PDB file of C-alpha atoms and ligand atoms in Angstrom:
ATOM      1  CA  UNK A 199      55.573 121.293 181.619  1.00 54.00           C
ATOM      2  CA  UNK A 200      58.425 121.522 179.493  1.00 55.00           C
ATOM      3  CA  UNK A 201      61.535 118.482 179.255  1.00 64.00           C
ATOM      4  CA  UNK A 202      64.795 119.737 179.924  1.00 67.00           C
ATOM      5  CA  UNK A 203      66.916 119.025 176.426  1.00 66.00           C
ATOM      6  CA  UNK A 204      69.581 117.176 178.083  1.00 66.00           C
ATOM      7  CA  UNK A 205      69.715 114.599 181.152  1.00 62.00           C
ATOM      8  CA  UNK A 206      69.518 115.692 184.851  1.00 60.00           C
ATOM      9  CA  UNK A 207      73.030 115.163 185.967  1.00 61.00           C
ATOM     10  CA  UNK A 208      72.982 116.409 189.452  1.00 62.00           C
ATOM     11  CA  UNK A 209      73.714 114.136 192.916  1.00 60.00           C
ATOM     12  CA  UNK A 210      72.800 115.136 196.333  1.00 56.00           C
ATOM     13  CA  UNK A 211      76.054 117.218 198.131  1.00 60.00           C
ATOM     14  CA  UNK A 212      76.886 114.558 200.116  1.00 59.00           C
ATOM     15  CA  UNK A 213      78.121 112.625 197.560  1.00 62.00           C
ATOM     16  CA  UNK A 214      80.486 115.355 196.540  1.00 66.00           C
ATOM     17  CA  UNK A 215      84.553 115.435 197.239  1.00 69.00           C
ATOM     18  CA  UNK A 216      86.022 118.438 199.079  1.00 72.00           C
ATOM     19  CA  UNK A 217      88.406 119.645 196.608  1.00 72.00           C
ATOM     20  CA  UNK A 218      89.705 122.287 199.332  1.00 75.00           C
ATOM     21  CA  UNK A 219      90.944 119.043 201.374  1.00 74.00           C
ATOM     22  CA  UNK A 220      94.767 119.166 201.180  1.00 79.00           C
ATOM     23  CA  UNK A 221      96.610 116.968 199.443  1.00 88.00           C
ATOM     24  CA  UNK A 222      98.281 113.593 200.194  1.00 92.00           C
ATOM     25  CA  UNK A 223     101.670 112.288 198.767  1.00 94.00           C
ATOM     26  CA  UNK A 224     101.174 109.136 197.740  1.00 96.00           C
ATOM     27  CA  UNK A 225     104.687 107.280 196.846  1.00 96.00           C
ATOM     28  CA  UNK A 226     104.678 104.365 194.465  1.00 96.00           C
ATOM     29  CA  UNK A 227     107.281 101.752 193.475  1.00 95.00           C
ATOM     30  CA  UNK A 228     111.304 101.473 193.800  1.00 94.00           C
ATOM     31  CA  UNK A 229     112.529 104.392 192.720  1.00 95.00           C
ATOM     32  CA  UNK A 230     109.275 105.928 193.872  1.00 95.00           C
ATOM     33  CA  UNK A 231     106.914 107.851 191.691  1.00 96.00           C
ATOM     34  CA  UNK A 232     105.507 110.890 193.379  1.00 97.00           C
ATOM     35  CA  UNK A 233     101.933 111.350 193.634  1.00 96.00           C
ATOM     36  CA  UNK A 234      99.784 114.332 194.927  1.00 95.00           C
ATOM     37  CA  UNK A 235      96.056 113.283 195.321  1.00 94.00           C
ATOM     38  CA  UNK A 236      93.419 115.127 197.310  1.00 92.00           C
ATOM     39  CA  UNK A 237      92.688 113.596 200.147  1.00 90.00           C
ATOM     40  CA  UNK A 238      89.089 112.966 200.737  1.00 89.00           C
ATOM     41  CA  UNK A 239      89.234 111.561 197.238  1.00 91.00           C
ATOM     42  CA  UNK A 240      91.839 108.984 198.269  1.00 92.00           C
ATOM     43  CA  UNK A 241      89.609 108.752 201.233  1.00 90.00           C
ATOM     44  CA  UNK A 242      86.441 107.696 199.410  1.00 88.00           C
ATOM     45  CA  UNK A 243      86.254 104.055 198.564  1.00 89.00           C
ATOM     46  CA  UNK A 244      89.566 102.755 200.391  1.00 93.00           C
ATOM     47  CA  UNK A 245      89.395 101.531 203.569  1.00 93.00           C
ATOM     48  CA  UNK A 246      93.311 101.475 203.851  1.00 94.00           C
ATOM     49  CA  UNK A 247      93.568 105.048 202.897  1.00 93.00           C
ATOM     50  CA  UNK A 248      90.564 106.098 205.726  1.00 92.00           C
ATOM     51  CA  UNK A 249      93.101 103.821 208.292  1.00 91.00           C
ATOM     52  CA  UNK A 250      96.721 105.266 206.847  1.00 89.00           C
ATOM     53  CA  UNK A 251      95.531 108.832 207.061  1.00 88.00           C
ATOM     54  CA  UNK A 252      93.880 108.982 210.600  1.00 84.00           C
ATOM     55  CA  UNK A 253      95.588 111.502 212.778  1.00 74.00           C
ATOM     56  CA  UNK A 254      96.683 109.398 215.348  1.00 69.00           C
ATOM     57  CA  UNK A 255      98.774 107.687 212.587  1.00 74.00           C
ATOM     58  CA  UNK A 256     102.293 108.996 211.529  1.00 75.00           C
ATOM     59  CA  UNK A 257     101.309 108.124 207.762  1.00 71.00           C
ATOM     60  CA  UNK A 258      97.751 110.579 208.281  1.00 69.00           C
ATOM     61  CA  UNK A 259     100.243 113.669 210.732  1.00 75.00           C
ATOM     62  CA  UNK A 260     102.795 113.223 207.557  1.00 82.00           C
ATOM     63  CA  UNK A 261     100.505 113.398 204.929  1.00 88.00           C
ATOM     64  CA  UNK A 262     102.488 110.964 202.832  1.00 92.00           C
ATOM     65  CA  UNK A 263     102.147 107.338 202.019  1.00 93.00           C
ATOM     66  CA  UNK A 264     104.792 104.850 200.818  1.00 94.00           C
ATOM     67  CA  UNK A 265     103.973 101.738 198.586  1.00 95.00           C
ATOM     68  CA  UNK A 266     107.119 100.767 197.646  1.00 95.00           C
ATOM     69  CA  UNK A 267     105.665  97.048 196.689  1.00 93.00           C
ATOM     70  CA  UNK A 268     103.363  98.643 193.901  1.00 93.00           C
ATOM     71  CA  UNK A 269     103.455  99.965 190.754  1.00 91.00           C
ATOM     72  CA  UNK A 270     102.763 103.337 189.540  1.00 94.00           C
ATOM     73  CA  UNK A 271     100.707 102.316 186.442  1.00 92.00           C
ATOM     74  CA  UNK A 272      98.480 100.572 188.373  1.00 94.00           C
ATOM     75  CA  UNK A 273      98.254 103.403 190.652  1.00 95.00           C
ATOM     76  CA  UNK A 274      98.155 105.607 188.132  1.00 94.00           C
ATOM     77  CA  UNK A 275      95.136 103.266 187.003  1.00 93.00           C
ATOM     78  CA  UNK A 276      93.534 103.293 190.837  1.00 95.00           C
ATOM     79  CA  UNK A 277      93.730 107.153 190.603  1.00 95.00           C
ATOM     80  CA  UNK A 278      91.609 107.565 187.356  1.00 93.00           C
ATOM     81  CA  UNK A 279      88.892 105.124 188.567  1.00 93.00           C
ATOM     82  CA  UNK A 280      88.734 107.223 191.717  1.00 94.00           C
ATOM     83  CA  UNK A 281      88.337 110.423 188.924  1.00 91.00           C
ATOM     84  CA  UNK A 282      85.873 108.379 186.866  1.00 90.00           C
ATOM     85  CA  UNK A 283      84.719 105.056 187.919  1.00 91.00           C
ATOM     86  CA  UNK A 284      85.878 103.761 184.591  1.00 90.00           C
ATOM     87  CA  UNK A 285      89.277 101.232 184.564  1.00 90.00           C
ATOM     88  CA  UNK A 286      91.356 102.505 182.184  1.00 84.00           C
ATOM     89  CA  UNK A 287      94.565 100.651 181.747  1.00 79.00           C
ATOM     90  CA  UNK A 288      98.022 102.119 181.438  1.00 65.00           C
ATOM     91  CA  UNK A 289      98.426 100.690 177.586  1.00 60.00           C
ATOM     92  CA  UNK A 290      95.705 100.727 174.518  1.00 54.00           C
ATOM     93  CA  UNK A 291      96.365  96.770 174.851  1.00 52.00           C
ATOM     94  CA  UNK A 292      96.090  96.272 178.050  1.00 53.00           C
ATOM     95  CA  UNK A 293      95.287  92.862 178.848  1.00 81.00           C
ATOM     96  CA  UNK A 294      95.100  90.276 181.740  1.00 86.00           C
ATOM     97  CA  UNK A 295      98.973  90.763 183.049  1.00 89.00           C
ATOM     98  CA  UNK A 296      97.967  94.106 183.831  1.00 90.00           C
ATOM     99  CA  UNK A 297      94.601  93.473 185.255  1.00 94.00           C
ATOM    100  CA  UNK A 298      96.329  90.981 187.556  1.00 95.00           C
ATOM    101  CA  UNK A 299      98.750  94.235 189.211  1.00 94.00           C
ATOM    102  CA  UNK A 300      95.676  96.392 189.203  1.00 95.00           C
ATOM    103  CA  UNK A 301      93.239  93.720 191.081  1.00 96.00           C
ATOM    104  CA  UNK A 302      96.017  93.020 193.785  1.00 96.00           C
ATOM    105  CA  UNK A 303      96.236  96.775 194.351  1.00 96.00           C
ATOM    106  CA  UNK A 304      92.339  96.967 194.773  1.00 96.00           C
ATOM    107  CA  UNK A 305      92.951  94.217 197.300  1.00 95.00           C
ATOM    108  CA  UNK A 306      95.510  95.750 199.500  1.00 95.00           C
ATOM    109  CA  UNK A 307      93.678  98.996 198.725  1.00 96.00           C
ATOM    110  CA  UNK A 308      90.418  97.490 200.304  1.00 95.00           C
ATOM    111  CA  UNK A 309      88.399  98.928 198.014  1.00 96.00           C
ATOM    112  CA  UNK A 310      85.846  96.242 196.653  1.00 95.00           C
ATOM    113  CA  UNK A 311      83.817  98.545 194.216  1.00 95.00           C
ATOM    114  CA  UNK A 312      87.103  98.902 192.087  1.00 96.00           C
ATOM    115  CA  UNK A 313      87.899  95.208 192.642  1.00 97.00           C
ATOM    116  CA  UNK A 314      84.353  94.740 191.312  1.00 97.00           C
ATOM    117  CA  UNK A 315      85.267  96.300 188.330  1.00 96.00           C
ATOM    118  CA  UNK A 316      88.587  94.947 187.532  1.00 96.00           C
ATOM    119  CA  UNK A 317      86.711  90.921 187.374  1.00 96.00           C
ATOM    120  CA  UNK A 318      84.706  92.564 184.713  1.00 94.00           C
ATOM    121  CA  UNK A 319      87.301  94.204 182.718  1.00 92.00           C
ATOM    122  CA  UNK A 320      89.011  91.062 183.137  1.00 92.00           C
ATOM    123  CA  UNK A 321      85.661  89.363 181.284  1.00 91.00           C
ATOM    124  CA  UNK A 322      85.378  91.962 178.819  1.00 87.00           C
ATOM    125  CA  UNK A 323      89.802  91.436 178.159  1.00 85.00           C
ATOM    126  CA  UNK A 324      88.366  87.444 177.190  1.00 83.00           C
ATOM    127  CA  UNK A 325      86.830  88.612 174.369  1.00 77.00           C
ATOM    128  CA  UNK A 326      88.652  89.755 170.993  1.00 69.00           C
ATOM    129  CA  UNK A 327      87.167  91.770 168.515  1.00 64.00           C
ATOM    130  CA  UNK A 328      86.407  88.940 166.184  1.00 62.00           C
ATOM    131  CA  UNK A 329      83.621  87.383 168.351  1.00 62.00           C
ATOM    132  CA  UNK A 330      86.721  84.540 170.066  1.00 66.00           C
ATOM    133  CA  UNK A 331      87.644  83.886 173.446  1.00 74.00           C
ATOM    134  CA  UNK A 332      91.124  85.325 174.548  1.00 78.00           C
ATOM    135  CA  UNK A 333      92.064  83.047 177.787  1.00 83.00           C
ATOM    136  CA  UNK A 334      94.929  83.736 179.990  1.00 86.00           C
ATOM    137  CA  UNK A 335      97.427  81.685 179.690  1.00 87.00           C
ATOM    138  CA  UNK A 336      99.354  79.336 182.615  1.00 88.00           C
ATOM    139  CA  UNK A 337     102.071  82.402 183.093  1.00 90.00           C
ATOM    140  CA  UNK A 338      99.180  84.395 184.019  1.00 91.00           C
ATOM    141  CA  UNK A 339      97.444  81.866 185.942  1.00 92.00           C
ATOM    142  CA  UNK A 340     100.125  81.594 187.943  1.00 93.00           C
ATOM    143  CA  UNK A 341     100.885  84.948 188.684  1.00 94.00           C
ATOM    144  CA  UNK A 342      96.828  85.541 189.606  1.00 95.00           C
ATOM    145  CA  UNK A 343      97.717  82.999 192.251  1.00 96.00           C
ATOM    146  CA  UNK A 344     100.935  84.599 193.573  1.00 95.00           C
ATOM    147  CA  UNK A 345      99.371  87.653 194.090  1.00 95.00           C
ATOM    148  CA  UNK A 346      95.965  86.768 195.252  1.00 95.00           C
ATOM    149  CA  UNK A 347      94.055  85.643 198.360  1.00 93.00           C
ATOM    150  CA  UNK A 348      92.356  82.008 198.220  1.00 92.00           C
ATOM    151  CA  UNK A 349      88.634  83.220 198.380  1.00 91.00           C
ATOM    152  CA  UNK A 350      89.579  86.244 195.796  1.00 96.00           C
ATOM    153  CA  UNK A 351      86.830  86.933 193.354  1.00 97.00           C
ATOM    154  CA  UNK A 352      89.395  87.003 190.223  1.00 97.00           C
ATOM    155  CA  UNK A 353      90.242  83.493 191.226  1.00 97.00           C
ATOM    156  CA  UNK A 354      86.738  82.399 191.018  1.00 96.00           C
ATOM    157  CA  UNK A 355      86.159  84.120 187.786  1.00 96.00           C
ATOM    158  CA  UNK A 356      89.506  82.548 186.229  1.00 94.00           C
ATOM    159  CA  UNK A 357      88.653  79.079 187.476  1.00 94.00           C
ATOM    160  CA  UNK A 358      84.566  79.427 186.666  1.00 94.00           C
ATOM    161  CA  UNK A 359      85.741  80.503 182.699  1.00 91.00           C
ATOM    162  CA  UNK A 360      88.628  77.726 182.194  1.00 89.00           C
ATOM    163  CA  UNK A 361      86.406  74.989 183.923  1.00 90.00           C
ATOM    164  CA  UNK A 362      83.892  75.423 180.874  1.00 87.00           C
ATOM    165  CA  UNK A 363      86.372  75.477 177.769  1.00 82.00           C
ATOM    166  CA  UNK A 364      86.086  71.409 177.520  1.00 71.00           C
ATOM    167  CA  UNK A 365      89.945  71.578 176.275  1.00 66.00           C
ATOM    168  CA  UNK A 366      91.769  70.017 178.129  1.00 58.00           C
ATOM    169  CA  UNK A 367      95.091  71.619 175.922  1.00 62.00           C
ATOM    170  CA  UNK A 368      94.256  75.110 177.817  1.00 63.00           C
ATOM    171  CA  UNK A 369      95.537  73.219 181.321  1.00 67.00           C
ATOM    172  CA  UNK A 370      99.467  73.481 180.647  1.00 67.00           C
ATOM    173  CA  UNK A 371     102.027  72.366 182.422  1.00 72.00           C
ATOM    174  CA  UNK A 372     102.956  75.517 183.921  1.00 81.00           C
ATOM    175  CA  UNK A 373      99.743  75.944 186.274  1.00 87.00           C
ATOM    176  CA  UNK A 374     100.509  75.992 190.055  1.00 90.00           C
ATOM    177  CA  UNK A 375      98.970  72.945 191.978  1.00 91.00           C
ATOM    178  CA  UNK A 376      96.040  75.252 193.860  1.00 94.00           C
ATOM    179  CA  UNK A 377      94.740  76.386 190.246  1.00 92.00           C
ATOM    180  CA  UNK A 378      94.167  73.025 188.763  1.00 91.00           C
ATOM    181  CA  UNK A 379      93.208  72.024 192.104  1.00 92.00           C
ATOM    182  CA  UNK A 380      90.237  74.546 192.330  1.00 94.00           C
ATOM    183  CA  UNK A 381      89.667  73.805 188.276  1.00 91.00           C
ATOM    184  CA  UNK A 382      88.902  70.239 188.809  1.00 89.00           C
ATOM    185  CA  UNK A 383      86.437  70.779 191.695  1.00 92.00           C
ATOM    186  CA  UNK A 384      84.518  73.416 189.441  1.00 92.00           C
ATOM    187  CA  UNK A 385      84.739  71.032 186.204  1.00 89.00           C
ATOM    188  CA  UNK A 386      83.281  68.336 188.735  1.00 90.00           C
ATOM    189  CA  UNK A 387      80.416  70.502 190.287  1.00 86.00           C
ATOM    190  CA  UNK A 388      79.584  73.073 187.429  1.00 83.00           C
ATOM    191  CA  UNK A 389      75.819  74.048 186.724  1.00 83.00           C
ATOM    192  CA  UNK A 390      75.135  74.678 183.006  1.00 86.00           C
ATOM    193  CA  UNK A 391      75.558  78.706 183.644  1.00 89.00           C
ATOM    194  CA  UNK A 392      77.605  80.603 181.161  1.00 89.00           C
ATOM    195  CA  UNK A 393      80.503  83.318 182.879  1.00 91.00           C
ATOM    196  CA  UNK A 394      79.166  85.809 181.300  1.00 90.00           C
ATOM    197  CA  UNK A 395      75.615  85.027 182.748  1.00 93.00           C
ATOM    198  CA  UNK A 396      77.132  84.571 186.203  1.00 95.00           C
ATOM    199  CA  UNK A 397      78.904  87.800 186.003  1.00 95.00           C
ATOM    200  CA  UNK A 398      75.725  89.545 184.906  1.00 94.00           C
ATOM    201  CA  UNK A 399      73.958  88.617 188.321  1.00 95.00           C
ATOM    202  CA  UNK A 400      77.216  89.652 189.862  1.00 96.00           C
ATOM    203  CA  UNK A 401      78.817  86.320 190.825  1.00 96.00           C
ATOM    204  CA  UNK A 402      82.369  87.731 190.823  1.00 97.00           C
ATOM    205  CA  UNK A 403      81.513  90.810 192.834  1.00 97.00           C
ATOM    206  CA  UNK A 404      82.210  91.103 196.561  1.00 97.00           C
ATOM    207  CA  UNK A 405      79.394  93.978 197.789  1.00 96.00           C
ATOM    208  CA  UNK A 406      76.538  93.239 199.564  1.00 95.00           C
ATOM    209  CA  UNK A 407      73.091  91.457 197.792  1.00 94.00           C
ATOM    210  CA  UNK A 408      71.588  93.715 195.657  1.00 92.00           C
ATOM    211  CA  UNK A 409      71.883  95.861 193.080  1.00 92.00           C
ATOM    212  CA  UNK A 410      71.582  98.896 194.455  1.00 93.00           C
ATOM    213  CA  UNK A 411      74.788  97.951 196.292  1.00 95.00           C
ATOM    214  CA  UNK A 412      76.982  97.424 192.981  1.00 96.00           C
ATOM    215  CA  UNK A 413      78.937 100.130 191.254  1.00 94.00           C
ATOM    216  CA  UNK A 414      77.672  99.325 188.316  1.00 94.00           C
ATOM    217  CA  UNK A 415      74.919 101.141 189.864  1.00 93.00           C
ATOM    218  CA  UNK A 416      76.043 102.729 192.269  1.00 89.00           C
ATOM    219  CA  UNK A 417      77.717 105.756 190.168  1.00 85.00           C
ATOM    220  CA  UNK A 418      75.894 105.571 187.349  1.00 78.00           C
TER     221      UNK A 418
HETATM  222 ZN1  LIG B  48      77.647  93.721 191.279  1.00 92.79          ZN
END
């Protein structure tokens, strides 16, 4: 039998979109920023999309959605991950400030695979290209806190990271109460695990156990 000279790229039909579906305005931001996204694609991975647009909703019989308390980048950001699985930032230098909007999207967006991936762009944005660590600062430590839940997986990854720096000069004086809070529990009850080992066996990740369940794998 003879090998194929290139990889077998095709996926079972029911994993395709329906690009015939019509098309949802999505608005974004104050002034708004128009959007028009195919639906079933919106549909795919958000749970507050599937809710929004059912029929017996005025959002899903309009076939427009307002999110005036968003940004466009970020949605702009939501809609390529939907196109390619892949987080791709608005700017070349993205960094944690904008990971911060994008993850508190995923989270109203209820859609845990991309939330999944913005804690590990947000490990990857800790590392500079010289080898260093790159650690968000109290500004944005404070704004992770303003704009997420208490059990949110960015939080834990935030807190697990600064609890293992040993300098003390990182805790500033800017950091809201609940940060250094859940800092000084970890710092008390840490195992020797490194982040980045504890984000390899998905520690920061919200799907169900096992791998078959993380996008990492999942749309490979
Ligand atoms: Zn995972």
């Amino acid at each position: 039998m003879s090998t194929l000279p290139f990889p077998h790229r095709t996926k079972p039909s029911s994993t395709a979109v329906n690009f015939v579906a019509p098309a949802v305005v999505v608005k974004v931001g104050k002034p708004a920023t128009t959007f028009f996204v195919n639906g079933d694609l919106l549909c795919s991975t958000s749970d507050y999309f599937k809710t929004a647009l059912k029929q017996e909703w005025r959002e899903g019989k309009r076939r427009v959605v307002e999110l005036p308390d968003d940004d466009a980048d970020s949605f702009n950001t939501y809609l390529n991950w939907l196109h390619s699985k892949t987080v791709v930032l608005g700017y070349d230098d993205g960094d944690f400030y904008e990971l911060i909007d994008v993850y508190a999207l995923g989270d109203k967006l209820l859609d845990s695979d991309f939330k999944d991936a913005v804690t590990d762009a947000m490990i990857v944005s800790f590392n500079d290209n010289k080898g260093g660590n790159v650690l968000p600062g109290s500004y944005n430590r404070t704004r992770l806190y303003d704009k997420t839940a208490e059990s949110s997986t960015a939080r834990r990854l935030i807190v697990h990271r600064l609890a293992r720096t040993n300098n003390v000069s990182l805790i500033e004086g800017g950091d809201c109460h609940a940060f250094l809070m859940d800092v000084a529990i970890e710092a008390i009850s840490k195992g020797p695990e490194k982040t980045n080992d504890a984000a390899a066996r998905c520690a920061f990740h919200e799907h169900a156990p096992g791998a078959e369940n993380c996008y990492r794998n999942k749309y490979a």
